[in-house]
Amino acid sequence: KLMPLIEQVIAEAGAPELTGIAYTRGPGLVGALLVGASIAAGLGMSRNLPVLGVHHMEGHLLSPLLEDEAPAFPFVALLVSGGHTLLVQVEGVGRYRVLGESLDDAVGEAFDKAAKMLGLGYPGGPAIARLAENGTTDRFTFPRPMVDRPGLDFSFSGLKTYTLNCVQDLGEPNDQDRADVALAFQDAVVDTLTIKCRRALRETGSSRLVIAGGVSANMRLRQRLENMVHTERARLYVPALKLCTDNGAMIAYAGWQRLAAGERSGLDLTVRPRWPIDELARPPAAQA
Ligand code: KG4
Ligand code: ZN
């Protein structure tokens, strides 16, 4: 599938002159990572182009910089995807300090599991958001996990169990019941994320909040954060919807930032199924 896809993308982009190849080196499933790494290495060798392995979450993190109104460094970033929930202090490319993360399920994963309980398909996030549009406000109130504890970590497994119990108590939920649960679930998640983002802005003294990753496509989350940053006299930077969920542009952009600074990966095909984002280094030019 990958070779015809690459050919199609290059043709649609008007056959640009390539100066380097970026691929996703991790974190993720090792099989998928190896496919990308092998093809990148093969193309790099045959075309005599530099190759660089990119961190998937750095791709998400830098994706708002592709917008016309890009944030300046430093900023606080909320990264919310199917595999990760991270609050990161960002000083520049490769200069990341993790402020908080999920101790169990990622937010996107929680959306996907809650969706399954409600009989919805994958991806669960957009399905829950759509269902929640018909929900009745204040019928159910779900817990906001860990907001009354200090710190910037998250936990979503308790909310997941709460949701499951609620659905089971309803017996055979009708459409309205399911919409009400979806709304209560989404509100609890959005509230929790908003509270932690406000805390992160205050603790770092930052006036810029960036969100990225699949869950950042959630309209309710975008609205609530927009209101919050307004009262905090800060600004919210969001990627276009097509750049929120996984895409090649964000990997190309992160790779370009590093390749342009002279960074290269070897052709040894090492991938990193686990790869904490704060292990990333600054590109060489920035270090000089
Ligand atoms: O970043 P992403 O595309 O892939 C990963 O790196 O995991 O994120 C996928 C996650 C899925 O869990 C999906 O349910 C969630 O993002 N998602 C959403 C929305 N769109 C995608 N969650 C809530 N609301 C949305 N509109
Ligand atoms: Zn992703």
mmCIF file of C-alpha atoms and ligand atoms in Angstrom:
data_model
loop_
_atom_site.group_PDB
_atom_site.id
_atom_site.type_symbol
_atom_site.label_atom_id
_atom_site.label_comp_id
_atom_site.label_asym_id
_atom_site.label_seq_id
_atom_site.Cartn_x
_atom_site.Cartn_y
_atom_site.Cartn_z
ATOM 1 C CA LYS A 1 0.000 0.000 0.000
ATOM 2 C CA LEU A 2 2.791 2.418 0.900
ATOM 3 C CA MET A 3 4.649 2.738 -2.420
ATOM 4 C CA PRO A 4 1.559 3.624 -4.507
ATOM 5 C CA LEU A 5 0.498 6.009 -1.717
ATOM 6 C CA ILE A 6 3.870 7.792 -1.733
ATOM 7 C CA GLU A 7 3.734 8.035 -5.539
ATOM 8 C CA GLN A 8 0.231 9.502 -5.382
ATOM 9 C CA VAL A 9 1.151 12.060 -2.706
ATOM 10 C CA ILE A 10 4.228 13.205 -4.632
ATOM 11 C CA ALA A 11 2.228 13.492 -7.866
ATOM 12 C CA GLU A 12 -0.535 15.491 -6.109
ATOM 13 C CA ALA A 13 2.077 17.785 -4.579
ATOM 14 C CA GLY A 14 3.312 18.603 -8.111
ATOM 15 C CA ALA A 15 6.439 16.413 -8.007
ATOM 16 C CA PRO A 16 8.492 18.687 -5.727
ATOM 17 C CA GLU A 17 12.242 18.312 -5.517
ATOM 18 C CA LEU A 18 12.917 16.240 -2.395
ATOM 19 C CA THR A 19 15.739 17.249 -0.072
ATOM 20 C CA GLY A 20 15.195 14.718 2.699
ATOM 21 C CA ILE A 21 12.964 11.964 4.018
ATOM 22 C CA ALA A 22 11.315 11.947 7.446
ATOM 23 C CA TYR A 23 9.565 8.918 8.897
ATOM 24 C CA THR A 24 7.950 8.054 12.240
ATOM 25 C CA ARG A 25 10.538 6.306 14.407
ATOM 26 C CA GLY A 26 8.266 5.908 17.441
ATOM 27 C CA PRO A 27 6.472 5.561 19.757
ATOM 28 C CA GLY A 28 3.997 3.018 18.419
ATOM 29 C CA LEU A 29 3.534 -0.557 17.255
ATOM 30 C CA VAL A 30 6.850 -2.049 16.207
ATOM 31 C CA GLY A 31 5.549 -3.680 13.013
ATOM 32 C CA ALA A 32 4.144 -0.451 11.615
ATOM 33 C CA LEU A 33 7.239 1.491 12.654
ATOM 34 C CA LEU A 34 9.540 -0.993 10.892
ATOM 35 C CA VAL A 35 7.607 -0.694 7.634
ATOM 36 C CA GLY A 36 8.048 3.095 7.636
ATOM 37 C CA ALA A 37 11.693 2.920 8.693
ATOM 38 C CA SER A 38 12.553 0.332 6.008
ATOM 39 C CA ILE A 39 10.938 2.280 3.206
ATOM 40 C CA ALA A 40 12.524 5.560 4.358
ATOM 41 C CA ALA A 41 15.969 3.950 4.536
ATOM 42 C CA GLY A 42 15.554 2.299 1.125
ATOM 43 C CA LEU A 43 14.385 5.508 -0.538
ATOM 44 C CA GLY A 44 17.122 7.509 1.146
ATOM 45 C CA MET A 45 19.784 5.119 -0.090
ATOM 46 C CA SER A 46 18.489 4.876 -3.647
ATOM 47 C CA ARG A 47 17.851 8.613 -4.019
ATOM 48 C CA ASN A 48 20.913 9.658 -2.035
ATOM 49 C CA LEU A 49 18.827 11.734 0.364
ATOM 50 C CA PRO A 50 19.291 12.285 4.118
ATOM 51 C CA VAL A 51 16.850 10.361 6.304
ATOM 52 C CA LEU A 52 15.538 11.248 9.741
ATOM 53 C CA GLY A 53 13.372 9.344 12.233
ATOM 54 C CA VAL A 54 10.795 11.582 13.924
ATOM 55 C CA HIS A 55 9.030 11.270 17.280
ATOM 56 C CA HIS A 56 5.294 10.905 16.621
ATOM 57 C CA MET A 57 4.324 13.211 19.505
ATOM 58 C CA GLU A 58 6.840 15.848 18.414
ATOM 59 C CA GLY A 59 4.986 15.794 15.103
ATOM 60 C CA HIS A 60 1.724 16.536 16.944
ATOM 61 C CA LEU A 61 3.445 19.084 19.177
ATOM 62 C CA LEU A 62 4.835 21.136 16.285
ATOM 63 C CA SER A 63 1.743 20.853 14.046
ATOM 64 C CA PRO A 64 0.259 24.214 15.214
ATOM 65 C CA LEU A 65 3.405 25.863 13.797
ATOM 66 C CA LEU A 66 2.076 24.976 10.327
ATOM 67 C CA GLU A 67 -0.735 27.508 10.823
ATOM 68 C CA ASP A 68 -0.487 31.137 9.674
ATOM 69 C CA GLU A 69 -0.899 32.306 13.255
ATOM 70 C CA ALA A 70 1.824 30.142 14.728
ATOM 71 C CA PRO A 71 2.733 30.354 18.416
ATOM 72 C CA ALA A 72 6.125 31.751 19.401
ATOM 73 C CA PHE A 73 8.282 29.824 21.884
ATOM 74 C CA PRO A 74 7.981 29.254 24.791
ATOM 75 C CA PHE A 75 4.517 27.748 25.211
ATOM 76 C CA VAL A 76 2.612 25.116 27.146
ATOM 77 C CA ALA A 77 1.269 22.250 25.032
ATOM 78 C CA LEU A 78 -1.567 19.854 25.764
ATOM 79 C CA LEU A 79 -1.041 16.722 23.675
ATOM 80 C CA VAL A 80 -4.103 14.521 23.575
ATOM 81 C CA SER A 81 -4.154 11.465 21.328
ATOM 82 C CA GLY A 82 -5.198 7.832 21.409
ATOM 83 C CA GLY A 83 -1.973 6.790 23.118
ATOM 84 C CA HIS A 84 -0.829 9.846 25.058
ATOM 85 C CA THR A 85 -2.052 12.602 27.356
ATOM 86 C CA LEU A 86 0.764 15.046 28.041
ATOM 87 C CA LEU A 87 1.223 18.574 29.306
ATOM 88 C CA VAL A 88 4.586 19.840 28.085
ATOM 89 C CA GLN A 89 6.551 23.022 28.634
ATOM 90 C CA VAL A 90 8.101 23.812 25.242
ATOM 91 C CA GLU A 91 11.117 26.144 25.037
ATOM 92 C CA GLY A 92 11.991 25.334 21.421
ATOM 93 C CA VAL A 93 12.368 22.395 19.032
ATOM 94 C CA GLY A 94 13.674 19.495 21.119
ATOM 95 C CA ARG A 95 13.461 21.420 24.386
ATOM 96 C CA TYR A 96 10.602 19.731 26.181
ATOM 97 C CA ARG A 97 9.797 19.332 29.864
ATOM 98 C CA VAL A 98 6.898 17.046 30.728
ATOM 99 C CA LEU A 99 4.707 18.824 33.309
ATOM 100 C CA GLY A 100 2.117 16.086 33.619
ATOM 101 C CA GLU A 101 0.811 12.942 31.957
ATOM 102 C CA SER A 102 -1.838 10.275 32.285
ATOM 103 C CA LEU A 103 -1.139 7.652 34.914
ATOM 104 C CA ASP A 104 -3.388 5.176 33.080
ATOM 105 C CA ASP A 105 -5.596 5.526 29.966
ATOM 106 C CA ALA A 106 -4.941 8.272 27.415
ATOM 107 C CA VAL A 107 -7.864 10.660 26.788
ATOM 108 C CA GLY A 108 -8.458 9.393 23.251
ATOM 109 C CA GLU A 109 -8.431 5.832 24.548
ATOM 110 C CA ALA A 110 -11.039 6.797 27.181
ATOM 111 C CA PHE A 111 -13.235 8.282 24.411
ATOM 112 C CA ASP A 112 -12.823 5.102 22.363
ATOM 113 C CA LYS A 113 -13.713 2.820 25.297
ATOM 114 C CA ALA A 114 -16.704 4.920 26.369
ATOM 115 C CA ALA A 115 -17.901 4.877 22.747
ATOM 116 C CA LYS A 116 -17.724 1.100 22.707
ATOM 117 C CA MET A 117 -19.868 0.930 25.869
ATOM 118 C CA LEU A 118 -22.456 3.040 24.049
ATOM 119 C CA GLY A 119 -22.385 0.773 21.010
ATOM 120 C CA LEU A 120 -20.514 3.281 18.845
ATOM 121 C CA GLY A 121 -17.725 2.435 16.405
ATOM 122 C CA TYR A 122 -14.065 3.514 16.157
ATOM 123 C CA PRO A 123 -12.817 6.231 16.386
ATOM 124 C CA GLY A 124 -14.934 6.883 19.429
ATOM 125 C CA GLY A 125 -14.089 10.550 19.942
ATOM 126 C CA PRO A 126 -16.006 12.002 16.992
ATOM 127 C CA ALA A 127 -18.865 9.520 17.577
ATOM 128 C CA ILE A 128 -19.244 10.593 21.233
ATOM 129 C CA ALA A 129 -19.070 14.267 20.261
ATOM 130 C CA ARG A 130 -21.843 13.775 17.669
ATOM 131 C CA LEU A 131 -24.059 11.834 20.095
ATOM 132 C CA ALA A 132 -23.473 14.408 22.860
ATOM 133 C CA GLU A 133 -25.063 17.112 20.685
ATOM 134 C CA ASN A 134 -28.468 15.628 21.572
ATOM 135 C CA GLY A 135 -27.643 15.177 25.259
ATOM 136 C CA THR A 136 -29.581 16.784 28.119
ATOM 137 C CA THR A 137 -27.447 19.042 30.284
ATOM 138 C CA ASP A 138 -27.263 18.168 33.996
ATOM 139 C CA ARG A 139 -29.023 14.806 33.841
ATOM 140 C CA PHE A 140 -25.799 13.034 34.865
ATOM 141 C CA THR A 141 -22.703 14.504 36.471
ATOM 142 C CA PHE A 142 -19.568 12.399 36.053
ATOM 143 C CA PRO A 143 -16.470 12.777 38.262
ATOM 144 C CA ARG A 144 -13.609 15.099 37.312
ATOM 145 C CA PRO A 145 -10.645 12.843 38.123
ATOM 146 C CA MET A 146 -7.704 14.229 40.123
ATOM 147 C CA VAL A 147 -8.693 17.902 39.893
ATOM 148 C CA ASP A 148 -8.708 18.438 43.674
ATOM 149 C CA ARG A 149 -5.204 17.002 43.987
ATOM 150 C CA PRO A 150 -2.197 19.212 43.310
ATOM 151 C CA GLY A 151 -0.065 18.483 40.260
ATOM 152 C CA LEU A 152 -0.610 18.171 36.547
ATOM 153 C CA ASP A 153 -1.024 14.421 36.068
ATOM 154 C CA PHE A 154 -4.210 12.854 34.722
ATOM 155 C CA SER A 155 -6.125 9.639 35.308
ATOM 156 C CA PHE A 156 -9.055 8.474 33.203
ATOM 157 C CA SER A 157 -9.602 4.861 34.247
ATOM 158 C CA GLY A 158 -11.953 5.802 37.116
ATOM 159 C CA LEU A 159 -14.088 7.856 34.752
ATOM 160 C CA LYS A 160 -14.194 4.873 32.411
ATOM 161 C CA THR A 161 -15.487 2.606 35.215
ATOM 162 C CA TYR A 162 -18.002 5.250 36.271
ATOM 163 C CA THR A 163 -19.285 5.425 32.691
ATOM 164 C CA LEU A 164 -19.580 1.647 32.470
ATOM 165 C CA ASN A 165 -21.552 1.501 35.744
ATOM 166 C CA CYS A 166 -23.848 4.267 34.569
ATOM 167 C CA VAL A 167 -24.583 2.467 31.282
ATOM 168 C CA GLN A 168 -25.212 -0.814 33.116
ATOM 169 C CA ASP A 169 -27.572 0.878 35.610
ATOM 170 C CA LEU A 170 -29.634 2.109 32.678
ATOM 171 C CA GLY A 171 -30.305 -1.500 31.664
ATOM 172 C CA GLU A 172 -31.258 -1.083 28.028
ATOM 173 C CA PRO A 173 -30.465 2.579 27.358
ATOM 174 C CA ASN A 174 -32.535 4.318 24.671
ATOM 175 C CA ASP A 175 -31.143 6.951 22.295
ATOM 176 C CA GLN A 176 -31.746 9.808 24.743
ATOM 177 C CA ASP A 177 -30.040 7.904 27.593
ATOM 178 C CA ARG A 178 -27.002 7.264 25.419
ATOM 179 C CA ALA A 179 -26.806 10.896 24.321
ATOM 180 C CA ASP A 180 -27.048 12.023 27.958
ATOM 181 C CA VAL A 181 -24.197 9.684 28.958
ATOM 182 C CA ALA A 182 -22.071 10.869 26.018
ATOM 183 C CA LEU A 183 -22.588 14.483 27.040
ATOM 184 C CA ALA A 184 -21.789 13.829 30.708
ATOM 185 C CA PHE A 185 -18.669 11.900 29.746
ATOM 186 C CA GLN A 186 -17.434 14.553 27.309
ATOM 187 C CA ASP A 187 -18.115 17.343 29.822
ATOM 188 C CA ALA A 188 -16.137 15.531 32.531
ATOM 189 C CA VAL A 189 -13.153 15.029 30.211
ATOM 190 C CA VAL A 190 -13.235 18.567 28.841
ATOM 191 C CA ASP A 191 -13.595 20.067 32.318
ATOM 192 C CA THR A 192 -10.679 18.028 33.658
ATOM 193 C CA LEU A 193 -8.410 18.981 30.762
ATOM 194 C CA THR A 194 -9.388 22.654 31.067
ATOM 195 C CA ILE A 195 -8.678 22.771 34.812
ATOM 196 C CA LYS A 196 -5.240 21.192 34.312
ATOM 197 C CA CYS A 197 -4.380 23.508 31.423
ATOM 198 C CA ARG A 198 -5.284 26.561 33.506
ATOM 199 C CA ARG A 199 -3.109 25.240 36.316
ATOM 200 C CA ALA A 200 -0.216 24.646 33.894
ATOM 201 C CA LEU A 201 -0.483 28.217 32.539
ATOM 202 C CA ARG A 202 -0.462 29.641 36.054
ATOM 203 C CA GLU A 203 2.398 27.444 37.290
ATOM 204 C CA THR A 204 4.635 28.212 34.304
ATOM 205 C CA GLY A 205 3.567 31.839 33.930
ATOM 206 C CA SER A 206 3.014 31.131 30.241
ATOM 207 C CA SER A 207 0.592 33.164 28.155
ATOM 208 C CA ARG A 208 0.435 30.685 25.283
ATOM 209 C CA LEU A 209 -1.404 27.365 25.237
ATOM 210 C CA VAL A 210 -1.099 24.992 22.291
ATOM 211 C CA ILE A 211 -3.258 21.909 21.808
ATOM 212 C CA ALA A 212 -2.590 19.053 19.405
ATOM 213 C CA GLY A 213 -3.379 15.386 18.796
ATOM 214 C CA GLY A 214 -6.600 13.678 17.735
ATOM 215 C CA VAL A 215 -8.695 14.795 20.721
ATOM 216 C CA SER A 216 -7.805 18.445 20.019
ATOM 217 C CA ALA A 217 -10.301 18.174 17.143
ATOM 218 C CA ASN A 218 -13.057 18.125 19.796
ATOM 219 C CA MET A 219 -15.128 21.293 19.391
ATOM 220 C CA ARG A 220 -16.339 21.397 22.973
ATOM 221 C CA LEU A 221 -12.731 21.197 24.198
ATOM 222 C CA ARG A 222 -11.651 23.966 21.815
ATOM 223 C CA GLN A 223 -14.515 26.218 23.004
ATOM 224 C CA ARG A 224 -13.903 25.632 26.689
ATOM 225 C CA LEU A 225 -10.166 26.244 26.374
ATOM 226 C CA GLU A 226 -10.824 29.375 24.348
ATOM 227 C CA ASN A 227 -12.981 30.731 27.199
ATOM 228 C CA MET A 228 -10.419 29.719 29.811
ATOM 229 C CA VAL A 229 -7.414 31.363 28.126
ATOM 230 C CA HIS A 230 -9.499 34.507 27.664
ATOM 231 C CA THR A 231 -10.022 34.859 31.421
ATOM 232 C CA GLU A 232 -6.327 34.029 31.996
ATOM 233 C CA ARG A 233 -5.270 36.733 29.496
ATOM 234 C CA ALA A 234 -3.517 34.046 27.475
ATOM 235 C CA ARG A 235 -3.889 32.799 23.903
ATOM 236 C CA LEU A 236 -4.915 29.450 22.491
ATOM 237 C CA TYR A 237 -3.263 28.019 19.381
ATOM 238 C CA VAL A 238 -4.980 25.123 17.631
ATOM 239 C CA PRO A 239 -4.010 23.172 14.528
ATOM 240 C CA ALA A 240 -6.462 22.949 11.613
ATOM 241 C CA LEU A 241 -8.796 19.962 12.040
ATOM 242 C CA LYS A 242 -7.007 17.977 9.325
ATOM 243 C CA LEU A 243 -3.738 18.377 11.271
ATOM 244 C CA CYS A 244 -5.198 17.241 14.630
ATOM 245 C CA THR A 245 -5.521 13.544 13.877
ATOM 246 C CA ASP A 246 -2.563 11.549 12.587
ATOM 247 C CA ASN A 247 -1.151 12.891 9.337
ATOM 248 C CA GLY A 248 2.027 12.901 7.282
ATOM 249 C CA ALA A 249 2.384 16.687 7.144
ATOM 250 C CA MET A 250 3.254 16.963 10.831
ATOM 251 C CA ILE A 251 5.977 14.305 10.504
ATOM 252 C CA ALA A 252 7.366 16.024 7.393
ATOM 253 C CA TYR A 253 7.397 19.357 9.232
ATOM 254 C CA ALA A 254 9.123 18.049 12.368
ATOM 255 C CA GLY A 255 11.609 16.167 10.176
ATOM 256 C CA TRP A 256 12.296 19.240 8.071
ATOM 257 C CA GLN A 257 13.012 21.323 11.185
ATOM 258 C CA ARG A 258 15.661 18.826 12.254
ATOM 259 C CA LEU A 259 17.055 17.891 8.823
ATOM 260 C CA ALA A 260 17.548 21.589 8.014
ATOM 261 C CA ALA A 261 19.636 21.851 11.188
ATOM 262 C CA GLY A 262 21.860 19.016 9.967
ATOM 263 C CA GLU A 263 20.454 16.169 12.020
ATOM 264 C CA ARG A 264 20.533 12.683 10.411
ATOM 265 C CA SER A 265 19.508 9.145 11.352
ATOM 266 C CA GLY A 266 21.737 6.222 10.444
ATOM 267 C CA LEU A 267 20.459 3.488 8.154
ATOM 268 C CA ASP A 268 20.477 0.963 11.010
ATOM 269 C CA LEU A 269 16.669 0.902 11.140
ATOM 270 C CA THR A 270 16.301 1.197 14.893
ATOM 271 C CA VAL A 271 12.757 2.100 15.880
ATOM 272 C CA ARG A 272 11.523 3.155 19.333
ATOM 273 C CA PRO A 273 8.171 1.524 20.255
ATOM 274 C CA ARG A 274 8.557 3.296 23.630
ATOM 275 C CA TRP A 275 10.136 6.719 23.488
ATOM 276 C CA PRO A 276 9.522 9.353 26.208
ATOM 277 C CA ILE A 277 9.275 12.773 24.542
ATOM 278 C CA ASP A 278 11.643 14.430 27.015
ATOM 279 C CA GLU A 279 14.450 12.146 25.801
ATOM 280 C CA LEU A 280 14.493 14.147 22.572
ATOM 281 C CA ALA A 281 17.442 16.467 22.075
ATOM 282 C CA ARG A 282 17.655 19.827 20.369
ATOM 283 C CA PRO A 283 18.742 19.750 16.725
ATOM 284 C CA PRO A 284 22.534 20.286 16.297
ATOM 285 C CA ALA A 285 22.382 23.880 14.980
ATOM 286 C CA ALA A 286 20.285 24.942 17.963
ATOM 287 C CA GLN A 287 22.826 23.375 20.310
ATOM 288 C CA ALA A 288 25.773 25.162 18.764
HETATM 289 O O1 KG4 B 1 -3.559 11.619 17.306
HETATM 290 P P1 KG4 B 1 -4.479 10.563 16.842
HETATM 291 O O2 KG4 B 1 -5.091 10.697 15.471
HETATM 292 O O3 KG4 B 1 -3.796 9.158 16.873
HETATM 293 C C1 KG4 B 1 -2.918 8.786 17.902
HETATM 294 O O4 KG4 B 1 -1.739 9.212 17.863
HETATM 295 O O5 KG4 B 1 -3.416 8.096 18.808
HETATM 296 O O6 KG4 B 1 -5.636 10.450 17.933
HETATM 297 C C2 KG4 B 1 -6.675 9.502 17.801
HETATM 298 C C3 KG4 B 1 -7.628 9.687 18.958
HETATM 299 C C4 KG4 B 1 -8.719 8.610 19.000
HETATM 300 O O7 KG4 B 1 -8.746 8.081 20.300
HETATM 301 C C5 KG4 B 1 -9.986 9.391 18.677
HETATM 302 O O8 KG4 B 1 -11.139 8.857 19.322
HETATM 303 C C6 KG4 B 1 -9.663 10.773 19.182
HETATM 304 O O9 KG4 B 1 -8.309 10.951 18.848
HETATM 305 N N1 KG4 B 1 -10.481 11.813 18.533
HETATM 306 C C7 KG4 B 1 -11.377 12.593 19.190
HETATM 307 C C8 KG4 B 1 -11.979 13.414 18.213
HETATM 308 N N2 KG4 B 1 -11.426 13.126 17.001
HETATM 309 C C9 KG4 B 1 -10.503 12.141 17.217
HETATM 310 N N3 KG4 B 1 -11.715 12.649 20.481
HETATM 311 C C10 KG4 B 1 -12.664 13.524 20.847
HETATM 312 N N4 KG4 B 1 -13.307 14.332 19.990
HETATM 313 C C11 KG4 B 1 -13.008 14.334 18.671
HETATM 314 N N5 KG4 B 1 -13.659 15.135 17.807
HETATM 315 ZN ZN ZN B 2 -1.087 10.660 16.826
#
